[in-house]
XYZ file of C-alpha atoms in Angstrom:
118
model
C 13.833 -15.633 -15.100
C 16.200 -13.508 -12.991
C 13.639 -10.402 -13.117
C 10.716 -13.022 -12.088
C 12.587 -13.552 -8.907
C 13.118 -9.821 -8.251
C 9.444 -9.010 -8.805
C 8.419 -11.925 -6.447
C 10.845 -10.411 -3.874
C 9.434 -7.075 -4.108
C 5.822 -8.640 -3.770
C 6.984 -10.479 -0.675
C 8.328 -7.181 0.792
C 5.159 -5.317 -0.153
C 2.837 -7.951 1.388
C 4.752 -7.956 4.691
C 4.649 -4.353 4.953
C 1.223 -3.710 4.144
C -0.327 -6.619 5.916
C 1.663 -5.724 9.123
C 0.646 -2.063 8.557
C -3.025 -2.962 7.958
C -3.153 -5.211 11.026
C -1.728 -2.423 12.939
C -4.317 -0.023 11.884
C -7.278 -2.527 12.409
C -6.073 -3.564 15.861
C -5.562 0.134 17.043
C -1.809 0.500 17.530
C -1.758 3.941 19.555
C 0.768 5.380 17.445
C -1.504 4.980 14.413
C -4.517 6.220 16.223
C -2.642 9.307 17.143
C -1.587 9.699 13.417
C -5.069 9.421 12.167
C -6.135 11.834 14.760
C -3.608 14.287 13.471
C -4.730 13.689 9.944
C -8.052 14.786 10.743
C -10.495 12.457 8.892
C -11.540 10.434 11.844
C -10.741 7.009 13.154
C -12.942 5.214 10.494
C -10.576 6.365 8.024
C -7.712 4.206 9.875
C -9.919 1.228 9.666
C -10.687 1.754 5.740
C -6.902 2.221 5.194
C -6.067 -0.937 7.085
C -8.645 -2.899 5.016
C -7.568 -1.363 1.829
C -3.558 -2.035 2.523
C -4.418 -5.893 3.479
C -6.558 -6.237 0.332
C -3.999 -4.673 -2.008
C -1.396 -7.129 -0.506
C -3.844 -10.136 -1.074
C -4.447 -8.948 -4.632
C -0.679 -9.106 -5.601
C -0.804 -12.823 -5.193
C -4.173 -13.540 -6.973
C -3.906 -14.595 -10.642
C -4.282 -11.930 -12.942
C -4.973 -9.385 -10.273
C -1.520 -8.119 -9.275
C -1.695 -5.083 -11.289
C -5.056 -4.042 -9.439
C -3.323 -4.805 -6.014
C -0.270 -2.767 -7.036
C -2.587 0.112 -8.464
C -4.377 0.173 -5.180
C -1.016 0.327 -2.977
C 0.146 2.950 -5.324
C -2.977 5.032 -4.592
C -2.643 4.620 -0.774
C 1.031 5.506 -0.846
C 0.243 8.767 -2.778
C -2.397 9.563 -0.111
C 0.272 8.793 2.628
C 2.544 11.040 1.019
C 0.083 13.897 0.734
C -0.631 13.141 4.474
C 2.920 13.488 5.237
C 3.445 16.796 3.396
C 0.341 18.405 4.699
C -0.125 17.104 8.304
C 2.317 14.743 9.560
C 5.767 16.181 8.251
C 8.138 15.148 5.644
C 10.523 13.486 8.009
C 8.365 10.382 8.272
C 7.837 10.333 4.524
C 10.623 8.193 3.083
C 9.181 4.772 3.999
C 5.935 5.741 2.255
C 8.119 6.900 -0.676
C 9.844 3.710 -0.915
C 6.807 1.606 -0.651
C 5.183 3.892 -3.503
C 8.224 3.320 -5.790
C 8.249 -0.550 -5.066
C 4.321 -0.691 -5.647
C 4.867 1.229 -8.885
C 7.550 -1.120 -10.058
C 5.009 -4.079 -9.604
C 2.311 -2.158 -11.286
C 4.562 -1.468 -14.418
C 5.680 -5.178 -14.725
C 2.198 -6.316 -14.534
C 0.372 -3.712 -16.521
C -0.543 -6.360 -19.188
C -3.388 -7.474 -16.739
C -5.090 -4.216 -16.994
C -7.704 -3.867 -19.857
C -6.418 -1.815 -22.754
C -8.211 1.509 -23.374
C -8.422 3.343 -26.676
């Protein structure tokens, strides 16, 4: 039972982080507009990323879908780390690394929701 509360706490933290980050991207917070300009993929990518972040956070709470949400968030954070390593500088990468680890913990603990492959 204790592990279940820890997992719920991690999901709450991920939800707060990704919903707030996603909304900031969608509402065009200047720092994020500048960051996505530096990345060089265009502002459309900021909107897509914001929608995916919010979607991943929502999926964490849907019955039988937490693994999919966590998997989506893991993919987003891998992309963020690549962006930090190649364009933004590694000095700002630690929060993305922490979120990647937390999403990975949720993914690992909810992996039974994913279809088995042979």
